[in-house]
JSON list of C-alpha atoms and ligand atoms in Angstrom, two decimals:
[
{"chain": "A", "resi": 1, "resn": "MET", "atom": "CA", "xyz": [-16.48, 26.24, -4.80]},
{"chain": "A", "resi": 2, "resn": "THR", "atom": "CA", "xyz": [-20.22, 26.05, -5.58]},
{"chain": "A", "resi": 3, "resn": "GLU", "atom": "CA", "xyz": [-21.85, 22.62, -5.46]},
{"chain": "A", "resi": 4, "resn": "LEU", "atom": "CA", "xyz": [-24.08, 21.69, -8.38]},
{"chain": "A", "resi": 5, "resn": "ALA", "atom": "CA", "xyz": [-27.66, 20.97, -7.29]},
{"chain": "A", "resi": 6, "resn": "LEU", "atom": "CA", "xyz": [-29.12, 17.47, -7.16]},
{"chain": "A", "resi": 7, "resn": "THR", "atom": "CA", "xyz": [-32.22, 16.91, -9.25]},
{"chain": "A", "resi": 8, "resn": "ILE", "atom": "CA", "xyz": [-34.48, 13.85, -9.30]},
{"chain": "A", "resi": 9, "resn": "LEU", "atom": "CA", "xyz": [-36.11, 13.43, -12.71]},
{"chain": "A", "resi": 10, "resn": "PRO", "atom": "CA", "xyz": [-38.42, 10.86, -14.30]},
{"chain": "A", "resi": 11, "resn": "GLU", "atom": "CA", "xyz": [-36.42, 8.33, -16.31]},
{"chain": "A", "resi": 12, "resn": "ALA", "atom": "CA", "xyz": [-36.26, 9.10, -20.02]},
{"chain": "A", "resi": 13, "resn": "PRO", "atom": "CA", "xyz": [-35.67, 6.61, -22.86]},
{"chain": "A", "resi": 14, "resn": "ALA", "atom": "CA", "xyz": [-32.27, 8.20, -23.52]},
{"chain": "A", "resi": 15, "resn": "ASP", "atom": "CA", "xyz": [-31.14, 7.26, -19.97]},
{"chain": "A", "resi": 16, "resn": "ALA", "atom": "CA", "xyz": [-31.27, 3.49, -20.62]},
{"chain": "A", "resi": 17, "resn": "ASP", "atom": "CA", "xyz": [-27.62, 3.08, -21.69]},
{"chain": "A", "resi": 18, "resn": "ALA", "atom": "CA", "xyz": [-26.21, 5.14, -18.82]},
{"chain": "A", "resi": 19, "resn": "ILE", "atom": "CA", "xyz": [-28.34, 3.16, -16.33]},
{"chain": "A", "resi": 20, "resn": "GLU", "atom": "CA", "xyz": [-27.18, -0.15, -17.81]},
{"chain": "A", "resi": 21, "resn": "ARG", "atom": "CA", "xyz": [-23.54, 0.96, -17.42]},
{"chain": "A", "resi": 22, "resn": "LEU", "atom": "CA", "xyz": [-24.25, 1.94, -13.81]},
{"chain": "A", "resi": 23, "resn": "TYR", "atom": "CA", "xyz": [-25.62, -1.57, -13.15]},
{"chain": "A", "resi": 24, "resn": "GLU", "atom": "CA", "xyz": [-22.59, -3.13, -14.81]},
{"chain": "A", "resi": 25, "resn": "ARG", "atom": "CA", "xyz": [-20.26, -1.15, -12.55]},
{"chain": "A", "resi": 26, "resn": "THR", "atom": "CA", "xyz": [-22.34, -1.78, -9.44]},
{"chain": "A", "resi": 27, "resn": "PHE", "atom": "CA", "xyz": [-23.48, -5.39, -9.77]},
{"chain": "A", "resi": 28, "resn": "GLY", "atom": "CA", "xyz": [-21.22, -6.87, -12.44]},
{"chain": "A", "resi": 29, "resn": "PRO", "atom": "CA", "xyz": [-22.17, -9.64, -14.88]},
{"chain": "A", "resi": 30, "resn": "GLY", "atom": "CA", "xyz": [-23.57, -11.82, -12.06]},
{"chain": "A", "resi": 31, "resn": "ARG", "atom": "CA", "xyz": [-26.59, -9.51, -11.87]},
{"chain": "A", "resi": 32, "resn": "TYR", "atom": "CA", "xyz": [-28.52, -11.48, -14.47]},
{"chain": "A", "resi": 33, "resn": "ALA", "atom": "CA", "xyz": [-28.64, -14.52, -12.21]},
{"chain": "A", "resi": 34, "resn": "ARG", "atom": "CA", "xyz": [-30.29, -12.65, -9.34]},
{"chain": "A", "resi": 35, "resn": "THR", "atom": "CA", "xyz": [-33.92, -13.50, -8.65]},
{"chain": "A", "resi": 36, "resn": "ALA", "atom": "CA", "xyz": [-35.03, -9.84, -8.58]},
{"chain": "A", "resi": 37, "resn": "PHE", "atom": "CA", "xyz": [-33.33, -9.15, -11.92]},
{"chain": "A", "resi": 38, "resn": "ARG", "atom": "CA", "xyz": [-35.12, -12.09, -13.47]},
{"chain": "A", "resi": 39, "resn": "ILE", "atom": "CA", "xyz": [-38.52, -10.79, -12.30]},
{"chain": "A", "resi": 40, "resn": "ARG", "atom": "CA", "xyz": [-37.73, -7.39, -13.75]},
{"chain": "A", "resi": 41, "resn": "GLU", "atom": "CA", "xyz": [-36.77, -8.93, -17.06]},
{"chain": "A", "resi": 42, "resn": "GLY", "atom": "CA", "xyz": [-40.15, -10.67, -17.14]},
{"chain": "A", "resi": 43, "resn": "ALA", "atom": "CA", "xyz": [-42.28, -7.62, -16.49]},
{"chain": "A", "resi": 44, "resn": "GLY", "atom": "CA", "xyz": [-40.26, -4.60, -17.61]},
{"chain": "A", "resi": 45, "resn": "HIS", "atom": "CA", "xyz": [-40.08, -1.55, -15.34]},
{"chain": "A", "resi": 46, "resn": "LEU", "atom": "CA", "xyz": [-42.65, 1.24, -15.31]},
{"chain": "A", "resi": 47, "resn": "VAL", "atom": "CA", "xyz": [-40.90, 4.30, -16.75]},
{"chain": "A", "resi": 48, "resn": "GLU", "atom": "CA", "xyz": [-43.48, 6.58, -15.16]},
{"chain": "A", "resi": 49, "resn": "LEU", "atom": "CA", "xyz": [-42.41, 5.24, -11.74]},
{"chain": "A", "resi": 50, "resn": "SER", "atom": "CA", "xyz": [-38.65, 5.19, -12.37]},
{"chain": "A", "resi": 51, "resn": "PHE", "atom": "CA", "xyz": [-36.33, 8.08, -11.60]},
{"chain": "A", "resi": 52, "resn": "THR", "atom": "CA", "xyz": [-32.79, 9.27, -12.14]},
{"chain": "A", "resi": 53, "resn": "ALA", "atom": "CA", "xyz": [-30.63, 11.45, -9.93]},
{"chain": "A", "resi": 54, "resn": "ARG", "atom": "CA", "xyz": [-28.47, 14.05, -11.62]},
{"chain": "A", "resi": 55, "resn": "ILE", "atom": "CA", "xyz": [-25.81, 16.42, -10.49]},
{"chain": "A", "resi": 56, "resn": "GLY", "atom": "CA", "xyz": [-25.79, 19.01, -13.19]},
{"chain": "A", "resi": 57, "resn": "THR", "atom": "CA", "xyz": [-26.31, 16.87, -16.31]},
{"chain": "A", "resi": 58, "resn": "LEU", "atom": "CA", "xyz": [-24.43, 13.84, -14.96]},
{"chain": "A", "resi": 59, "resn": "LEU", "atom": "CA", "xyz": [-26.56, 10.79, -14.17]},
{"chain": "A", "resi": 60, "resn": "VAL", "atom": "CA", "xyz": [-25.42, 9.62, -10.72]},
{"chain": "A", "resi": 61, "resn": "GLY", "atom": "CA", "xyz": [-28.25, 7.35, -9.58]},
{"chain": "A", "resi": 62, "resn": "SER", "atom": "CA", "xyz": [-31.30, 5.40, -10.62]},
{"chain": "A", "resi": 63, "resn": "VAL", "atom": "CA", "xyz": [-34.30, 3.63, -9.15]},
{"chain": "A", "resi": 64, "resn": "ARG", "atom": "CA", "xyz": [-36.93, 1.58, -10.95]},
{"chain": "A", "resi": 65, "resn": "LEU", "atom": "CA", "xyz": [-40.28, 0.07, -10.04]},
{"chain": "A", "resi": 66, "resn": "THR", "atom": "CA", "xyz": [-41.67, -3.05, -11.72]},
{"chain": "A", "resi": 67, "resn": "PRO", "atom": "CA", "xyz": [-45.22, -4.43, -11.56]},
{"chain": "A", "resi": 68, "resn": "ILE", "atom": "CA", "xyz": [-45.59, -7.76, -9.74]},
{"chain": "A", "resi": 69, "resn": "ARG", "atom": "CA", "xyz": [-48.22, -9.78, -7.94]},
{"chain": "A", "resi": 70, "resn": "ILE", "atom": "CA", "xyz": [-48.08, -11.31, -4.47]},
{"chain": "A", "resi": 71, "resn": "GLY", "atom": "CA", "xyz": [-50.56, -14.12, -4.82]},
{"chain": "A", "resi": 72, "resn": "GLU", "atom": "CA", "xyz": [-53.34, -12.31, -6.71]},
{"chain": "A", "resi": 73, "resn": "ILE", "atom": "CA", "xyz": [-52.65, -8.89, -5.21]},
{"chain": "A", "resi": 74, "resn": "PRO", "atom": "CA", "xyz": [-50.94, -6.28, -7.43]},
{"chain": "A", "resi": 75, "resn": "ALA", "atom": "CA", "xyz": [-47.77, -4.74, -6.01]},
{"chain": "A", "resi": 76, "resn": "LEU", "atom": "CA", "xyz": [-44.49, -3.20, -7.14]},
{"chain": "A", "resi": 77, "resn": "LEU", "atom": "CA", "xyz": [-40.91, -4.43, -6.91]},
{"chain": "A", "resi": 78, "resn": "LEU", "atom": "CA", "xyz": [-38.40, -1.67, -6.12]},
{"chain": "A", "resi": 79, "resn": "GLY", "atom": "CA", "xyz": [-34.95, -1.85, -7.59]},
{"chain": "A", "resi": 80, "resn": "PRO", "atom": "CA", "xyz": [-32.30, -1.72, -8.59]},
{"chain": "A", "resi": 81, "resn": "LEU", "atom": "CA", "xyz": [-31.52, 1.32, -6.48]},
{"chain": "A", "resi": 82, "resn": "THR", "atom": "CA", "xyz": [-28.02, 2.41, -7.43]},
{"chain": "A", "resi": 83, "resn": "VAL", "atom": "CA", "xyz": [-25.86, 5.45, -6.79]},
{"chain": "A", "resi": 84, "resn": "GLU", "atom": "CA", "xyz": [-22.43, 6.03, -8.35]},
{"chain": "A", "resi": 85, "resn": "PRO", "atom": "CA", "xyz": [-19.80, 5.26, -5.69]},
{"chain": "A", "resi": 86, "resn": "PRO", "atom": "CA", "xyz": [-18.27, 8.76, -5.48]},
{"chain": "A", "resi": 87, "resn": "PHE", "atom": "CA", "xyz": [-21.73, 10.22, -4.86]},
{"chain": "A", "resi": 88, "resn": "ARG", "atom": "CA", "xyz": [-22.85, 7.85, -2.10]},
{"chain": "A", "resi": 89, "resn": "ARG", "atom": "CA", "xyz": [-23.67, 8.89, 1.50]},
{"chain": "A", "resi": 90, "resn": "ARG", "atom": "CA", "xyz": [-25.16, 12.22, 0.48]},
{"chain": "A", "resi": 91, "resn": "GLY", "atom": "CA", "xyz": [-28.80, 11.13, 0.74]},
{"chain": "A", "resi": 92, "resn": "ILE", "atom": "CA", "xyz": [-29.23, 10.51, -3.01]},
{"chain": "A", "resi": 93, "resn": "GLY", "atom": "CA", "xyz": [-30.37, 6.88, -2.56]},
{"chain": "A", "resi": 94, "resn": "LEU", "atom": "CA", "xyz": [-32.99, 7.88, -0.02]},
{"chain": "A", "resi": 95, "resn": "ALA", "atom": "CA", "xyz": [-34.15, 10.83, -2.13]},
{"chain": "A", "resi": 96, "resn": "LEU", "atom": "CA", "xyz": [-34.62, 8.56, -5.18]},
{"chain": "A", "resi": 97, "resn": "MET", "atom": "CA", "xyz": [-36.53, 6.01, -3.15]},
{"chain": "A", "resi": 98, "resn": "LYS", "atom": "CA", "xyz": [-38.79, 8.58, -1.48]},
{"chain": "A", "resi": 99, "resn": "ARG", "atom": "CA", "xyz": [-39.64, 10.16, -4.83]},
{"chain": "A", "resi": 100, "resn": "ALA", "atom": "CA", "xyz": [-40.50, 6.78, -6.41]},
{"chain": "A", "resi": 101, "resn": "LEU", "atom": "CA", "xyz": [-42.64, 5.74, -3.42]},
{"chain": "A", "resi": 102, "resn": "ALA", "atom": "CA", "xyz": [-44.45, 9.10, -3.30]},
{"chain": "A", "resi": 103, "resn": "GLU", "atom": "CA", "xyz": [-45.24, 8.88, -7.01]},
{"chain": "A", "resi": 104, "resn": "ALA", "atom": "CA", "xyz": [-46.43, 5.26, -6.69]},
{"chain": "A", "resi": 105, "resn": "LYS", "atom": "CA", "xyz": [-48.70, 6.24, -3.80]},
{"chain": "A", "resi": 106, "resn": "ARG", "atom": "CA", "xyz": [-50.07, 9.17, -5.76]},
{"chain": "A", "resi": 107, "resn": "LYS", "atom": "CA", "xyz": [-50.94, 6.80, -8.60]},
{"chain": "A", "resi": 108, "resn": "GLY", "atom": "CA", "xyz": [-52.86, 4.52, -6.22]},
{"chain": "A", "resi": 109, "resn": "HIS", "atom": "CA", "xyz": [-50.33, 1.72, -5.67]},
{"chain": "A", "resi": 110, "resn": "ARG", "atom": "CA", "xyz": [-50.56, 0.13, -2.23]},
{"chain": "A", "resi": 111, "resn": "LEU", "atom": "CA", "xyz": [-47.61, -2.24, -1.77]},
{"chain": "A", "resi": 112, "resn": "VAL", "atom": "CA", "xyz": [-43.92, -2.22, -2.64]},
{"chain": "A", "resi": 113, "resn": "VAL", "atom": "CA", "xyz": [-41.51, -5.09, -2.02]},
{"chain": "A", "resi": 114, "resn": "LEU", "atom": "CA", "xyz": [-37.76, -5.32, -2.46]},
{"chain": "A", "resi": 115, "resn": "VAL", "atom": "CA", "xyz": [-34.75, -7.49, -1.70]},
{"chain": "A", "resi": 116, "resn": "GLY", "atom": "CA", "xyz": [-32.27, -5.56, 0.42]},
{"chain": "A", "resi": 117, "resn": "ASP", "atom": "CA", "xyz": [-30.83, -4.75, 3.83]},
{"chain": "A", "resi": 118, "resn": "GLU", "atom": "CA", "xyz": [-33.55, -3.79, 6.32]},
{"chain": "A", "resi": 119, "resn": "PRO", "atom": "CA", "xyz": [-31.35, -1.35, 8.31]},
{"chain": "A", "resi": 120, "resn": "TYR", "atom": "CA", "xyz": [-31.04, 0.83, 5.20]},
{"chain": "A", "resi": 121, "resn": "TYR", "atom": "CA", "xyz": [-34.50, 0.45, 3.70]},
{"chain": "A", "resi": 122, "resn": "ALA", "atom": "CA", "xyz": [-36.26, 0.93, 7.06]},
{"chain": "A", "resi": 123, "resn": "ARG", "atom": "CA", "xyz": [-35.41, 4.62, 6.53]},
{"chain": "A", "resi": 124, "resn": "ALA", "atom": "CA", "xyz": [-37.95, 4.64, 3.70]},
{"chain": "A", "resi": 125, "resn": "GLY", "atom": "CA", "xyz": [-40.60, 2.65, 5.60]},
{"chain": "A", "resi": 126, "resn": "PHE", "atom": "CA", "xyz": [-39.72, -0.94, 4.64]},
{"chain": "A", "resi": 127, "resn": "ARG", "atom": "CA", "xyz": [-39.90, -3.82, 7.12]},
{"chain": "A", "resi": 128, "resn": "GLY", "atom": "CA", "xyz": [-39.22, -7.53, 6.95]},
{"chain": "A", "resi": 129, "resn": "ILE", "atom": "CA", "xyz": [-41.89, -9.82, 5.52]},
{"chain": "A", "resi": 130, "resn": "PRO", "atom": "CA", "xyz": [-42.78, -12.50, 8.08]},
{"chain": "A", "resi": 131, "resn": "LYS", "atom": "CA", "xyz": [-41.22, -15.76, 6.91]},
{"chain": "A", "resi": 132, "resn": "GLY", "atom": "CA", "xyz": [-43.39, -17.60, 4.42]},
{"chain": "A", "resi": 133, "resn": "GLN", "atom": "CA", "xyz": [-45.95, -14.82, 3.87]},
{"chain": "A", "resi": 134, "resn": "ALA", "atom": "CA", "xyz": [-44.52, -14.11, 0.42]},
{"chain": "A", "resi": 135, "resn": "ARG", "atom": "CA", "xyz": [-42.04, -16.12, -1.62]},
{"chain": "A", "resi": 136, "resn": "MET", "atom": "CA", "xyz": [-39.73, -15.07, -4.43]},
{"chain": "A", "resi": 137, "resn": "PRO", "atom": "CA", "xyz": [-39.49, -17.41, -7.44]},
{"chain": "A", "resi": 138, "resn": "GLY", "atom": "CA", "xyz": [-35.82, -18.12, -6.78]},
{"chain": "A", "resi": 139, "resn": "PRO", "atom": "CA", "xyz": [-33.23, -18.12, -4.02]},
{"chain": "A", "resi": 140, "resn": "VAL", "atom": "CA", "xyz": [-33.45, -15.04, -1.78]},
{"chain": "A", "resi": 141, "resn": "ASP", "atom": "CA", "xyz": [-32.35, -14.65, 1.85]},
{"chain": "A", "resi": 142, "resn": "PRO", "atom": "CA", "xyz": [-35.76, -14.40, 3.60]},
{"chain": "A", "resi": 143, "resn": "ASP", "atom": "CA", "xyz": [-34.38, -11.78, 6.01]},
{"chain": "A", "resi": 144, "resn": "ARG", "atom": "CA", "xyz": [-33.83, -9.48, 3.03]},
{"chain": "A", "resi": 145, "resn": "LEU", "atom": "CA", "xyz": [-37.34, -9.69, 1.62]},
{"chain": "A", "resi": 146, "resn": "LEU", "atom": "CA", "xyz": [-39.00, -6.42, 2.68]},
{"chain": "A", "resi": 147, "resn": "VAL", "atom": "CA", "xyz": [-42.32, -4.65, 2.18]},
{"chain": "A", "resi": 148, "resn": "ALA", "atom": "CA", "xyz": [-43.61, -1.08, 2.48]},
{"chain": "A", "resi": 149, "resn": "GLU", "atom": "CA", "xyz": [-47.31, -0.30, 2.73]},
{"chain": "A", "resi": 150, "resn": "LEU", "atom": "CA", "xyz": [-48.33, 2.83, 0.81]},
{"chain": "A", "resi": 151, "resn": "ALA", "atom": "CA", "xyz": [-51.83, 2.48, 2.24]},
{"chain": "A", "resi": 152, "resn": "GLU", "atom": "CA", "xyz": [-52.26, 1.61, 5.89]},
{"chain": "A", "resi": 153, "resn": "GLY", "atom": "CA", "xyz": [-52.86, -2.12, 6.45]},
{"chain": "A", "resi": 154, "resn": "ALA", "atom": "CA", "xyz": [-52.38, -2.94, 2.74]},
{"chain": "A", "resi": 155, "resn": "PHE", "atom": "CA", "xyz": [-50.22, -6.00, 3.49]},
{"chain": "A", "resi": 156, "resn": "ALA", "atom": "CA", "xyz": [-52.61, -7.54, 6.01]},
{"chain": "A", "resi": 157, "resn": "GLY", "atom": "CA", "xyz": [-53.95, -10.83, 4.69]},
{"chain": "A", "resi": 158, "resn": "VAL", "atom": "CA", "xyz": [-51.73, -10.73, 1.56]},
{"chain": "A", "resi": 159, "resn": "SER", "atom": "CA", "xyz": [-49.67, -13.87, 0.93]},
{"chain": "A", "resi": 160, "resn": "GLY", "atom": "CA", "xyz": [-48.40, -16.15, -1.79]},
{"chain": "A", "resi": 161, "resn": "PRO", "atom": "CA", "xyz": [-45.77, -16.38, -4.49]},
{"chain": "A", "resi": 162, "resn": "ILE", "atom": "CA", "xyz": [-44.28, -13.22, -5.98]},
{"chain": "A", "resi": 163, "resn": "ARG", "atom": "CA", "xyz": [-44.22, -13.13, -9.75]},
{"chain": "A", "resi": 164, "resn": "ALA", "atom": "CA", "xyz": [-43.80, -10.64, -12.55]},
{"chain": "A", "resi": 165, "resn": "GLU", "atom": "CA", "xyz": [-46.94, -8.96, -13.82]},
{"chain": "A", "resi": 166, "resn": "TRP", "atom": "CA", "xyz": [-46.60, -9.80, -17.49]},
{"chain": "A", "resi": 167, "resn": "LYS", "atom": "CA", "xyz": [-47.13, -7.03, -19.94]},
{"chain": "A", "resi": 168, "resn": "ALA", "atom": "CA", "xyz": [-50.32, -7.33, -21.93]},
{"chain": "A", "resi": 169, "resn": "GLY", "atom": "CA", "xyz": [-49.99, -8.12, -25.62]},
{"chain": "B", "resi": 1, "resn": "COA", "atom": "C1", "xyz": [-27.47, 1.33, -1.37]},
{"chain": "B", "resi": 1, "resn": "COA", "atom": "C2", "xyz": [-27.16, 2.64, -2.10]},
{"chain": "B", "resi": 1, "resn": "COA", "atom": "C3", "xyz": [-28.16, 2.85, -3.23]},
{"chain": "B", "resi": 1, "resn": "COA", "atom": "C4", "xyz": [-27.28, 3.80, -1.10]},
{"chain": "B", "resi": 1, "resn": "COA", "atom": "O1", "xyz": [-27.11, 5.03, -1.80]},
{"chain": "B", "resi": 1, "resn": "COA", "atom": "P1", "xyz": [-26.66, 6.35, -1.03]},
{"chain": "B", "resi": 1, "resn": "COA", "atom": "O2", "xyz": [-26.97, 7.51, -1.92]},
{"chain": "B", "resi": 1, "resn": "COA", "atom": "O3", "xyz": [-25.29, 6.21, -0.52]},
{"chain": "B", "resi": 1, "resn": "COA", "atom": "O4", "xyz": [-27.69, 6.31, 0.20]},
{"chain": "B", "resi": 1, "resn": "COA", "atom": "P2", "xyz": [-28.01, 7.43, 1.24]},
{"chain": "B", "resi": 1, "resn": "COA", "atom": "O5", "xyz": [-27.05, 8.57, 1.11]},
{"chain": "B", "resi": 1, "resn": "COA", "atom": "O6", "xyz": [-29.47, 7.71, 1.14]},
{"chain": "B", "resi": 1, "resn": "COA", "atom": "O7", "xyz": [-27.79, 6.67, 2.62]},
{"chain": "B", "resi": 1, "resn": "COA", "atom": "C5", "xyz": [-26.47, 6.38, 2.99]},
{"chain": "B", "resi": 1, "resn": "COA", "atom": "C6", "xyz": [-26.50, 5.74, 4.36]},
{"chain": "B", "resi": 1, "resn": "COA", "atom": "O8", "xyz": [-27.01, 4.41, 4.24]},
{"chain": "B", "resi": 1, "resn": "COA", "atom": "C7", "xyz": [-26.08, 3.50, 4.75]},
{"chain": "B", "resi": 1, "resn": "COA", "atom": "N1", "xyz": [-26.16, 2.27, 3.97]},
{"chain": "B", "resi": 1, "resn": "COA", "atom": "C8", "xyz": [-25.90, 2.10, 2.65]},
{"chain": "B", "resi": 1, "resn": "COA", "atom": "N2", "xyz": [-26.06, 0.81, 2.31]},
{"chain": "B", "resi": 1, "resn": "COA", "atom": "C9", "xyz": [-26.45, 0.17, 3.43]},
{"chain": "B", "resi": 1, "resn": "COA", "atom": "C10", "xyz": [-26.77, -1.17, 3.72]},
{"chain": "B", "resi": 1, "resn": "COA", "atom": "N3", "xyz": [-26.72, -2.10, 2.76]},
{"chain": "B", "resi": 1, "resn": "COA", "atom": "N4", "xyz": [-27.13, -1.49, 4.99]},
{"chain": "B", "resi": 1, "resn": "COA", "atom": "C11", "xyz": [-27.17, -0.56, 5.96]},
{"chain": "B", "resi": 1, "resn": "COA", "atom": "N5", "xyz": [-26.88, 0.74, 5.74]},
{"chain": "B", "resi": 1, "resn": "COA", "atom": "C12", "xyz": [-26.52, 1.10, 4.49]},
{"chain": "B", "resi": 1, "resn": "COA", "atom": "C13", "xyz": [-24.74, 4.19, 4.58]},
{"chain": "B", "resi": 1, "resn": "COA", "atom": "O9", "xyz": [-23.80, 3.66, 5.47]},
{"chain": "B", "resi": 1, "resn": "COA", "atom": "C14", "xyz": [-25.09, 5.62, 4.93]},
{"chain": "B", "resi": 1, "resn": "COA", "atom": "O10", "xyz": [-25.20, 5.78, 6.34]},
{"chain": "B", "resi": 1, "resn": "COA", "atom": "P3", "xyz": [-25.06, 7.22, 7.05]},
{"chain": "B", "resi": 1, "resn": "COA", "atom": "O11", "xyz": [-26.30, 7.99, 6.65]},
{"chain": "B", "resi": 1, "resn": "COA", "atom": "O12", "xyz": [-25.05, 6.88, 8.49]},
{"chain": "B", "resi": 1, "resn": "COA", "atom": "O13", "xyz": [-23.81, 7.82, 6.50]},
{"chain": "B", "resi": 1, "resn": "COA", "atom": "C15", "xyz": [-25.73, 2.68, -2.66]},
{"chain": "B", "resi": 1, "resn": "COA", "atom": "O14", "xyz": [-24.83, 2.40, -1.60]},
{"chain": "B", "resi": 1, "resn": "COA", "atom": "C16", "xyz": [-25.50, 1.68, -3.78]},
{"chain": "B", "resi": 1, "resn": "COA", "atom": "O15", "xyz": [-25.69, 2.01, -4.95]},
{"chain": "B", "resi": 1, "resn": "COA", "atom": "N6", "xyz": [-25.04, 0.48, -3.43]},
{"chain": "B", "resi": 1, "resn": "COA", "atom": "C17", "xyz": [-24.77, -0.57, -4.39]},
{"chain": "B", "resi": 1, "resn": "COA", "atom": "C18", "xyz": [-26.02, -1.08, -5.01]},
{"chain": "B", "resi": 1, "resn": "COA", "atom": "C19", "xyz": [-26.94, -1.73, -4.03]},
{"chain": "B", "resi": 1, "resn": "COA", "atom": "O16", "xyz": [-26.51, -2.49, -3.17]},
{"chain": "B", "resi": 1, "resn": "COA", "atom": "N7", "xyz": [-28.23, -1.43, -4.18]},
{"chain": "B", "resi": 1, "resn": "COA", "atom": "C20", "xyz": [-29.24, -1.98, -3.36]},
{"chain": "B", "resi": 1, "resn": "COA", "atom": "C21", "xyz": [-29.69, -3.31, -3.87]},
{"chain": "B", "resi": 1, "resn": "COA", "atom": "S1", "xyz": [-30.61, -3.21, -5.36]}
]
């Protein structure tokens, strides 16, 4: 049997419903209460830095990046990163993340933060934020607050509260 190829594509407006259903299956209704979801609601994700994974035409995964600030410094919040359960453990999550980070770097972004498990996200260059250096605007396990530098040394000297970068207008 031939396997259909995986493609990583920029998110399109028509993907929104399928991505929302993927979140519903993955995170359930409790997702709206999560601190990271609330930040994303405030800012809205950047479609040009959000990607879908497809096998054939089927959408099997999604990653989004949202503009934030840490103190006064601009950064991005990564997530949700989600892969349909039957398609997990094939490298799709990592491929989505690497594509989003590469595109963000290419566009001149320097810092990406997320809330997640360090053993997984370390594969894409994330490490724990020293306690107190940056704070989410709601309850988050400090061990799960991670950062990746897209430019060497970009996180040095950066500190403060994390908040959504509100859209202009
Ligand atoms: C996390 C997630 C996106 C990974 O997608 P994926 O396509 O399976 O990821 P990959 O194939 O790139 O990597 C899979 C590997 O990561 C490991 N892994 C997955 N989640 C992990 C976690 N939370 N902690 C440590 N390791 C983890 C798997 O065990 C697997 O290990 P292996 O390579 O030794 O087999 C997917 O499991 C998912 O959608 N989970 C639910 C949503 C979620 O928790 N998202 C993150 C928070 S927003």
